[in-house]
Amino acid sequence: MATYDYDIGIIGGGAAGLTVASGAAQLGAKTLLVEKEKDLGGDCLHFGCVPSKTLASAVHLFCCIGGFPMRN
Ligand SMILES: Cc1cc2nc3c(=O)[nH]c(=O)nc-3n(C[C@H](O)[C@H](O)[C@H](O)COP(=O)(O)OP(=O)(O)OC[C@H]3O[C@@H](n4cnc5c(N)ncnc54)[C@H](O)[C@@H]3O)c2cc1C
């Protein structure tokens, strides 16, 4: 049976898990990060913050180019 030796184990490589893993590793902890999906990043990177702000920017740009004023 395999044995593992880590100071901290983090489940989930989303915004929270990545932040904790990064901080723990910088403090010198032997850090294990487990992510069930193929890519790290979680909701913020793949579905939430980043795509929604990209879409909002694209809409804003489209409205500017088309001469349609944006309403806030
Ligand atoms: C449309 C939208 C826009 C948003 N915009 C913003 C914004 O502008 N600013 C902002 O601050 N926040 C925004 N958010 C919120 C932000 O996305 C979340 O607060 C953030 O993703 C939470 O991060 P998390 O790491 O807690 O969870 P998640 O991002 O959900 O990450 C959890 C990770 O754990 C993994 N996981 C789950 N179960 C297991 C398991 N059993 N084993 C291994 N891995 C597992 C998942 O695959 C995932 O990668 C937005 C959300 C949405 C939906």
mmCIF file with all atom_site columns, C-alpha atoms in Angstrom, residues 9 11-12 15 19-21 27 31 34-35 37 40 49-50 53 56 61 63 66 69-70:
data_model
loop_
_atom_site.group_PDB
_atom_site.id
_atom_site.type_symbol
_atom_site.label_atom_id
_atom_site.label_alt_id
_atom_site.label_comp_id
_atom_site.label_asym_id
_atom_site.label_entity_id
_atom_site.label_seq_id
_atom_site.pdbx_PDB_ins_code
_atom_site.Cartn_x
_atom_site.Cartn_y
_atom_site.Cartn_z
_atom_site.occupancy
_atom_site.B_iso_or_equiv
_atom_site.pdbx_formal_charge
_atom_site.auth_seq_id
_atom_site.auth_comp_id
_atom_site.auth_asym_id
_atom_site.auth_atom_id
_atom_site.pdbx_PDB_model_num
ATOM 1  C CA . GLY A 1 9  ? -4.121  18.144 2.355   1.00 0.00 ? 9  GLY A CA 1
ATOM 2  C CA . ILE A 1 11 ? -9.556  19.040 -1.436  1.00 0.00 ? 11 ILE A CA 1
ATOM 3  C CA . GLY A 1 12 ? -10.545 21.176 -4.417  1.00 0.00 ? 12 GLY A CA 1
ATOM 4  C CA . ALA A 1 15 ? -10.091 29.825 -5.846  1.00 0.00 ? 15 ALA A CA 1
ATOM 5  C CA . THR A 1 19 ? -5.036  30.177 -2.348  1.00 0.00 ? 19 THR A CA 1
ATOM 6  C CA . VAL A 1 20 ? -4.566  27.883 0.637   1.00 0.00 ? 20 VAL A CA 1
ATOM 7  C CA . ALA A 1 21 ? -2.215  25.570 -1.264  1.00 0.00 ? 21 ALA A CA 1
ATOM 8  C CA . LEU A 1 27 ? 5.314   28.736 4.266   1.00 0.00 ? 27 LEU A CA 1
ATOM 9  C CA . THR A 1 31 ? 1.217   20.386 0.481   1.00 0.00 ? 31 THR A CA 1
ATOM 10 C CA . VAL A 1 34 ? -6.566  17.081 -4.826  1.00 0.00 ? 34 VAL A CA 1
ATOM 11 C CA . GLU A 1 35 ? -8.809  18.193 -7.704  1.00 0.00 ? 35 GLU A CA 1
ATOM 12 C CA . GLU A 1 37 ? -11.631 17.791 -12.560 1.00 0.00 ? 37 GLU A CA 1
ATOM 13 C CA . LEU A 1 40 ? -7.510  23.485 -11.774 1.00 0.00 ? 40 LEU A CA 1
ATOM 14 C CA . CYS A 1 49 ? -15.710 35.567 -12.408 1.00 0.00 ? 49 CYS A CA 1
ATOM 15 C CA . VAL A 1 50 ? -13.449 35.335 -15.445 1.00 0.00 ? 50 VAL A CA 1
ATOM 16 C CA . LYS A 1 53 ? -16.320 39.645 -16.849 1.00 0.00 ? 53 LYS A CA 1
ATOM 17 C CA . ALA A 1 56 ? -19.478 41.898 -19.923 1.00 0.00 ? 56 ALA A CA 1
ATOM 18 C CA . LEU A 1 61 ? -17.114 46.797 -26.596 1.00 0.00 ? 61 LEU A CA 1
ATOM 19 C CA . CYS A 1 63 ? -22.128 48.472 -27.797 1.00 0.00 ? 63 CYS A CA 1
ATOM 20 C CA . GLY A 1 66 ? -22.107 49.821 -32.682 1.00 0.00 ? 66 GLY A CA 1
ATOM 21 C CA . PRO A 1 69 ? -25.036 53.577 -25.365 1.00 0.00 ? 69 PRO A CA 1
ATOM 22 C CA . MET A 1 70 ? -24.603 51.323 -22.310 1.00 0.00 ? 70 MET A CA 1
#
